[in-house]
CSV table of C-alpha atoms in Angstrom, one decimal:
chain,number,residue,atom,x,y,z
G,1,MET,CA,0.7,30.4,6.3
G,2,THR,CA,4.0,28.9,5.1
G,3,ALA,CA,4.6,27.7,1.5
G,4,THR,CA,4.5,24.1,2.7
G,5,GLN,CA,1.2,24.6,4.4
G,6,GLN,CA,-0.2,26.2,1.2
G,7,ASN,CA,0.7,22.9,-0.6
G,8,LEU,CA,-1.3,20.7,1.8
G,9,VAL,CA,-3.5,18.2,0.0
G,10,HIS,CA,-7.2,18.5,0.5
G,11,LEU,CA,-10.1,16.1,0.3
G,12,GLU,CA,-11.1,17.3,-3.1
G,13,ASP,CA,-7.6,16.5,-4.4
G,14,ILE,CA,-7.9,13.0,-3.1
G,15,ARG,CA,-11.3,12.5,-4.6
G,16,ASP,CA,-10.0,13.7,-8.0
G,17,ALA,CA,-7.1,11.2,-7.7
G,18,ALA,CA,-9.6,8.4,-7.0
G,19,ALA,CA,-11.4,9.2,-10.2
G,20,ARG,CA,-8.1,9.5,-12.1
G,21,ILE,CA,-6.7,6.1,-11.0
G,22,SER,CA,-10.0,4.1,-11.2
G,23,GLY,CA,-9.6,1.1,-13.4
G,24,LEU,CA,-5.8,1.2,-13.2
G,25,VAL,CA,-5.4,0.5,-9.5
G,26,VAL,CA,-7.1,-2.3,-7.5
G,27,ARG,CA,-9.8,-1.1,-5.0
G,28,THR,CA,-8.6,-3.4,-2.2
G,29,PRO,CA,-11.2,-5.0,0.1
G,30,LEU,CA,-11.5,-4.4,3.8
G,31,LEU,CA,-11.1,-7.7,5.6
G,32,PRO,CA,-12.7,-8.5,9.0
G,33,SER,CA,-10.4,-10.3,11.4
G,34,PRO,CA,-12.4,-12.7,13.6
G,35,TRP,CA,-9.1,-13.7,15.3
G,36,ALA,CA,-8.5,-10.2,16.6
G,37,GLU,CA,-11.3,-8.2,18.3
G,38,GLU,CA,-12.7,-5.2,16.3
G,39,LEU,CA,-9.9,-5.3,13.7
G,40,TRP,CA,-10.2,-4.9,10.0
G,41,LEU,CA,-7.3,-5.2,7.5
G,42,LYS,CA,-6.8,-3.0,4.4
G,43,PRO,CA,-4.4,-5.2,2.3
G,44,GLU,CA,-2.6,-3.0,-0.2
G,45,SER,CA,-0.4,-6.0,-0.6
G,46,LEU,CA,-3.0,-7.2,-3.1
G,47,GLN,CA,-2.1,-4.4,-5.6
G,48,PRO,CA,-0.6,-5.7,-8.9
G,49,ILE,CA,2.9,-4.6,-7.7
G,50,GLY,CA,2.2,-5.7,-4.1
G,51,ALA,CA,2.0,-2.3,-2.5
G,52,PHE,CA,0.0,0.9,-2.1
G,53,LYS,CA,2.6,2.9,-4.0
G,54,LEU,CA,0.8,2.2,-7.3
G,55,ARG,CA,-1.9,4.7,-6.3
G,56,GLY,CA,0.4,7.7,-6.0
G,57,ALA,CA,2.6,6.8,-8.9
G,58,THR,CA,-0.4,6.4,-11.2
G,59,ASN,CA,-1.9,9.7,-10.1
G,60,ALA,CA,1.4,11.6,-10.6
G,61,LEU,CA,2.0,10.2,-14.1
G,62,HIS,CA,-1.6,11.0,-15.1
G,63,ARG,CA,-1.0,14.6,-14.1
G,64,LEU,CA,2.0,15.1,-16.4
G,65,ASP,CA,1.5,16.7,-19.8
G,66,ILE,CA,2.4,14.9,-23.0
G,67,GLU,CA,5.8,16.4,-23.4
G,68,HIS,CA,7.0,15.4,-19.9
G,69,ARG,CA,5.6,11.9,-20.4
G,70,ARG,CA,7.5,11.5,-23.6
G,71,ALA,CA,10.8,12.7,-22.0
G,72,GLY,CA,10.4,10.2,-19.2
G,73,VAL,CA,10.6,10.3,-15.4
G,74,VAL,CA,13.0,9.3,-12.7
G,75,THR,CA,12.6,8.5,-9.1
G,76,HIS,CA,14.6,7.2,-6.1
G,77,SER,CA,13.1,4.3,-4.1
G,78,SER,CA,14.0,1.4,-1.9
G,79,GLY,CA,11.7,-0.7,-4.1
G,80,ASN,CA,8.0,-0.4,-3.9
G,81,HIS,CA,7.7,3.1,-5.3
G,82,GLY,CA,10.1,2.2,-8.0
G,83,GLN,CA,8.0,-0.8,-8.9
G,84,ALA,CA,4.9,1.2,-8.9
G,85,LEU,CA,6.2,3.9,-11.2
G,86,ALA,CA,7.7,1.3,-13.5
G,87,TYR,CA,4.3,-0.5,-13.7
G,88,ALA,CA,2.3,2.7,-14.2
G,89,GLY,CA,4.9,4.0,-16.7
G,90,ARG,CA,4.5,0.8,-18.8
G,91,ALA,CA,0.7,1.1,-18.7
G,92,LEU,CA,0.8,4.8,-19.8
G,93,GLY,CA,3.8,4.6,-22.1
G,94,VAL,CA,6.2,6.7,-20.0
G,95,PRO,CA,9.9,5.7,-19.8
G,96,VAL,CA,11.0,5.2,-16.2
G,97,THR,CA,14.4,5.3,-14.5
G,98,VAL,CA,14.7,4.2,-10.9
G,99,VAL,CA,17.6,5.0,-8.6
G,100,MET,CA,17.7,2.3,-5.9
G,101,PRO,CA,19.9,1.7,-2.8
G,102,ASP,CA,22.4,-1.1,-3.3
G,103,VAL,CA,21.0,-2.7,-0.2
G,104,SER,CA,17.5,-3.1,-1.7
G,105,THR,CA,16.2,-6.7,-1.7
G,106,PRO,CA,17.0,-8.5,-5.0
G,107,LEU,CA,13.3,-9.3,-5.4
G,108,LYS,CA,12.4,-5.6,-5.6
G,109,ILE,CA,15.3,-4.8,-7.9
G,110,GLU,CA,14.3,-7.6,-10.3
G,111,ALA,CA,10.6,-6.7,-10.2
G,112,THR,CA,11.3,-3.1,-11.0
G,113,ARG,CA,13.4,-4.1,-14.0
G,114,GLY,CA,10.8,-6.6,-15.0
G,115,TYR,CA,8.2,-3.8,-15.4
G,116,GLY,CA,10.6,-2.2,-17.9
G,117,ALA,CA,12.4,0.4,-15.8
G,118,GLU,CA,16.1,1.2,-16.0
G,119,VAL,CA,17.5,0.6,-12.5
G,120,ILE,CA,20.6,2.3,-11.2
G,121,LEU,CA,22.0,1.1,-7.9
G,122,VAL,CA,23.8,3.5,-5.5
G,123,PRO,CA,24.6,3.7,-1.8
G,124,GLN,CA,21.6,4.5,0.3
G,125,SER,CA,22.7,8.0,1.1
G,126,GLN,CA,23.2,8.8,-2.6
G,127,ARG,CA,19.9,7.8,-4.1
G,128,GLU,CA,18.3,11.2,-4.1
G,129,VAL,CA,21.4,13.0,-5.2
G,130,ARG,CA,21.8,10.7,-8.2
G,131,ALA,CA,18.1,11.1,-9.2
G,132,LEU,CA,18.5,14.8,-9.2
G,133,GLN,CA,21.6,14.5,-11.4
G,134,LEU,CA,19.6,12.5,-13.9
G,135,VAL,CA,17.0,15.2,-14.0
G,136,GLU,CA,19.7,17.6,-15.1
G,137,GLU,CA,21.6,15.2,-17.4
G,138,ARG,CA,18.6,13.7,-19.3
G,139,GLY,CA,15.8,16.2,-18.9
G,140,LEU,CA,13.7,13.8,-16.9
G,141,THR,CA,10.9,14.7,-14.5
G,142,LEU,CA,11.4,13.7,-10.9
G,143,ILE,CA,8.5,11.8,-9.3
G,144,PRO,CA,9.6,11.5,-5.7
G,145,PRO,CA,8.4,8.6,-3.6
G,146,TYR,CA,6.4,10.7,-1.1
G,147,ASP,CA,7.4,14.4,-1.1
G,148,HIS,CA,4.8,15.6,-3.7
G,149,PRO,CA,1.1,16.6,-3.5
G,150,ASP,CA,0.1,14.3,-6.4
G,151,ILE,CA,1.7,11.3,-4.6
G,152,ILE,CA,0.1,12.1,-1.3
G,153,ALA,CA,-3.3,12.6,-3.0
G,154,GLY,CA,-3.0,9.2,-4.7
G,155,GLN,CA,-2.1,7.5,-1.5
G,156,GLY,CA,-5.0,9.2,0.3
G,157,THR,CA,-7.4,7.2,-1.8
G,158,VAL,CA,-6.7,4.3,0.7
G,159,GLY,CA,-8.4,6.5,3.4
G,160,LEU,CA,-11.4,7.2,1.1
G,161,GLU,CA,-12.0,3.5,0.6
G,162,ILE,CA,-11.7,2.7,4.3
G,163,PHE,CA,-14.4,5.2,5.1
G,164,GLU,CA,-16.6,4.1,2.3
G,165,ASP,CA,-16.4,0.4,3.5
G,166,LEU,CA,-16.6,1.1,7.2
G,167,SER,CA,-18.1,4.5,8.0
G,168,SER,CA,-18.4,3.4,11.7
G,169,VAL,CA,-14.6,3.1,12.0
G,170,ASP,CA,-13.1,4.6,15.2
G,171,VAL,CA,-9.4,4.2,14.6
G,172,VAL,CA,-7.2,4.0,11.5
G,173,VAL,CA,-3.6,2.7,12.0
G,174,VAL,CA,-1.1,3.3,9.2
G,175,PRO,CA,2.6,2.8,8.7
G,176,VAL,CA,4.9,5.8,8.6
G,177,GLY,CA,8.1,5.9,6.5
G,178,GLY,CA,8.6,9.0,4.4
G,179,GLY,CA,5.0,9.9,5.3
G,180,GLY,CA,3.2,9.9,1.9
G,181,LEU,CA,0.7,7.1,2.8
G,182,SER,CA,0.1,8.3,6.3
G,183,SER,CA,-0.2,12.0,5.1
G,184,GLY,CA,-2.8,11.0,2.5
G,185,VAL,CA,-4.8,8.6,4.7
G,186,ALA,CA,-4.8,11.0,7.6
G,187,THR,CA,-6.0,13.9,5.4
G,188,ALA,CA,-8.8,11.8,3.9
G,189,VAL,CA,-10.0,10.3,7.1
G,190,LYS,CA,-9.8,13.5,9.2
G,191,SER,CA,-11.5,15.5,6.5
G,192,LEU,CA,-14.4,13.0,6.3
G,193,ALA,CA,-14.7,12.3,10.0
G,194,PRO,CA,-12.7,14.4,12.4
G,195,HIS,CA,-13.6,12.2,15.4
G,196,VAL,CA,-11.8,9.2,14.0
G,197,ALA,CA,-8.3,8.7,15.5
G,198,VAL,CA,-5.5,8.3,13.0
G,199,ILE,CA,-2.4,6.7,14.5
G,200,GLY,CA,1.0,6.3,12.8
G,201,VAL,CA,3.3,3.4,13.4
G,202,GLU,CA,7.0,3.0,12.8
G,203,PRO,CA,9.8,0.7,14.0
G,204,ALA,CA,11.3,1.7,17.4
G,205,VAL,CA,14.8,1.4,16.0
G,206,ALA,CA,14.0,3.8,13.2
G,207,ALA,CA,11.6,6.2,15.0
G,208,ASP,CA,12.7,9.4,13.3
G,209,ALA,CA,9.1,10.4,12.5
G,210,ALA,CA,8.1,10.3,16.1
G,211,GLU,CA,11.1,12.5,17.0
G,212,SER,CA,10.3,14.9,14.1
G,213,LEU,CA,6.7,15.3,15.2
G,214,ALA,CA,7.7,15.9,18.8
G,215,ALA,CA,10.3,18.5,17.7
G,216,GLY,CA,8.1,20.2,15.1
G,217,MET,CA,10.9,19.8,12.5
G,218,VAL,CA,12.3,17.1,10.3
G,219,ARG,CA,15.0,15.1,12.2
G,220,ILE,CA,17.4,13.0,10.1
G,221,TRP,CA,18.7,9.9,11.8
G,222,PRO,CA,22.1,8.3,10.9
G,223,GLU,CA,21.9,5.9,7.9
G,224,ALA,CA,23.4,3.0,9.9
G,225,ARG,CA,20.6,3.4,12.5
G,226,MET,CA,17.8,3.5,9.9
G,227,LEU,CA,19.3,0.4,8.2
G,228,SER,CA,19.0,-1.6,11.4
G,229,THR,CA,15.2,-2.2,10.9
G,230,VAL,CA,14.0,-5.1,8.9
G,231,ALA,CA,11.2,-2.8,7.6
G,232,ASP,CA,13.2,-1.6,4.6
G,233,GLY,CA,10.3,0.5,3.3
G,234,LEU,CA,10.3,2.7,6.4
G,235,ARG,CA,13.9,3.8,6.4
G,236,THR,CA,13.4,7.2,4.9
G,237,PRO,CA,12.9,10.5,6.8
G,238,LEU,CA,9.8,12.7,6.6
G,239,SER,CA,9.9,15.7,4.3
G,240,GLU,CA,8.8,19.2,5.2
G,241,LEU,CA,5.6,18.5,3.2
G,242,THR,CA,4.7,15.2,4.9
G,243,LEU,CA,5.6,16.6,8.3
G,244,ALA,CA,3.1,19.5,7.7
G,245,HIS,CA,0.4,17.0,6.9
G,246,LEU,CA,1.1,14.7,9.8
G,247,SER,CA,1.3,17.6,12.2
G,248,SER,CA,-2.1,18.8,11.0
G,249,TYR,CA,-3.9,15.4,11.0
G,250,LEU,CA,-2.1,12.6,12.8
G,251,ASP,CA,-3.4,12.0,16.4
G,252,ALA,CA,-0.3,10.1,17.6
G,253,ILE,CA,2.5,7.8,16.6
G,254,VAL,CA,3.5,4.6,18.3
G,255,THR,CA,6.5,2.3,17.8
G,256,VAL,CA,6.9,-1.4,17.5
G,257,SER,CA,9.9,-3.7,18.0
G,258,GLU,CA,11.6,-5.8,15.4
G,259,GLU,CA,10.4,-8.9,17.1
G,260,GLU,CA,6.8,-7.6,17.1
G,261,ILE,CA,7.0,-6.8,13.4
G,262,LEU,CA,8.3,-10.3,12.5
G,263,ASP,CA,5.8,-12.0,14.7
G,264,THR,CA,3.0,-10.1,13.0
G,265,VAL,CA,4.3,-11.1,9.5
G,266,ARG,CA,3.9,-14.7,10.7
G,267,THR,CA,0.5,-14.1,12.2
G,268,LEU,CA,-0.8,-12.4,9.1
G,269,ALA,CA,0.3,-15.4,7.0
G,270,ARG,CA,-1.1,-18.0,9.3
G,271,LYS,CA,-4.4,-16.4,10.4
G,272,ALA,CA,-5.2,-13.9,7.6
G,273,ARG,CA,-3.7,-15.9,4.7
G,274,LEU,CA,-1.8,-12.7,3.6
G,275,VAL,CA,1.8,-12.5,2.5
G,276,VAL,CA,3.1,-9.3,4.1
G,277,GLU,CA,6.5,-7.6,4.1
G,278,PRO,CA,7.8,-6.3,7.4
G,279,SER,CA,7.1,-2.6,6.5
G,280,GLY,CA,3.5,-3.6,5.7
G,281,ALA,CA,3.0,-5.4,9.0
G,282,VAL,CA,3.8,-2.5,11.4
G,283,ALA,CA,0.3,-1.1,11.7
G,284,THR,CA,-1.1,-4.6,12.5
G,285,ALA,CA,1.8,-5.1,14.9
G,286,ALA,CA,0.7,-2.1,16.9
G,287,VAL,CA,-2.8,-3.5,17.2
G,288,LEU,CA,-1.7,-6.9,18.2
G,289,HIS,CA,1.2,-5.9,20.5
G,290,ARG,CA,0.5,-2.3,21.6
G,291,ARG,CA,-3.3,-2.3,21.9
G,292,ASP,CA,-3.1,-0.4,25.2
G,293,GLU,CA,-1.4,2.5,23.4
G,294,LEU,CA,-4.2,2.8,20.9
G,295,PRO,CA,-7.8,4.2,21.3
G,296,ALA,CA,-10.5,1.7,21.7
G,297,GLY,CA,-13.1,0.8,19.0
G,298,ARG,CA,-13.4,-0.4,15.5
G,299,THR,CA,-9.9,-0.4,14.1
G,300,VAL,CA,-8.6,-0.6,10.6
G,301,ALA,CA,-4.9,-1.5,10.1
G,302,VAL,CA,-3.4,-0.6,6.7
G,303,ILE,CA,-1.2,-3.3,5.3
G,304,SER,CA,1.0,-1.3,3.0
G,305,GLY,CA,2.9,-4.0,1.1
G,306,GLY,CA,3.6,-7.7,0.5
G,307,ASN,CA,7.0,-7.8,-1.2
G,308,ILE,CA,8.8,-9.9,1.3
G,309,ALA,CA,12.3,-11.2,0.5
G,310,PRO,CA,12.1,-14.9,-0.3
G,311,GLU,CA,14.9,-15.8,2.1
G,312,LEU,CA,13.1,-14.0,5.0
G,313,ALA,CA,9.9,-15.7,4.1
G,314,ALA,CA,11.6,-19.0,4.1
G,315,THR,CA,12.9,-18.4,7.6
G,316,LEU,CA,9.7,-17.0,9.1
G,317,PHE,CA,7.3,-19.5,7.5
G,318,ALA,CA,9.4,-22.6,8.0
């Protein structure tokens, strides 16, 4: 067994995280969709910061000792994890610094600052490097967006709630970016009900996770290629840790086009009355546009976030 496999999150870790974050994170509902056959939606867009990331961030901060909390934490994020850590840090009295790509949407940058975090903007390829520099320079603790067992355990609480609300579920469809959410959800669901299919979804133009799973090793795609997707939250590669989880628990991964993603953002606004960002819409897009590639049965699509850029919303909802 490799060191990475030894670090795999287990169901008990996820249950502990659920108890730890209770009262600080919204237990989102499971919404039936009468406009789509056998589809339920898990809208993490209804979290206070508009995304599932609050679960992992809150769990990770809770796990720090007092000294590390006082010294502060740093992370690198395209937006949602940064907002989540800033929000959780404000609630728990932990100073937060967030290194963000300079191509992040202004909405996410402003929101992160609004929760009290220091935001440092860098080129996309430099965000992790700069965060590690700040660990050395300031003595901060790094809370990565997905490459950490505490983060994965926190995100896995989404899977616990799905099973609690719909124990007869047959298929769970979840977005894949860096793999924190999909790792946690797949671990929870497969541990509770091995027969349930867990399917990952990513943009076709940024399908590095599908390639990584096929190769059995992390594949890094060129930055320019990853930036070509409108789903900005899914532009990060898997880590060794998330690849290990997905290799163990994910049944398959499918891809969706940019047009299918944007059409689904419109559909969710019109028919489900949910404001969803492109990254958050990919799982539902797979159900609506790639149904023949998914197993049959009662299906839950995880909506990971709702922090859509106002200018994109104005275009799509006009």
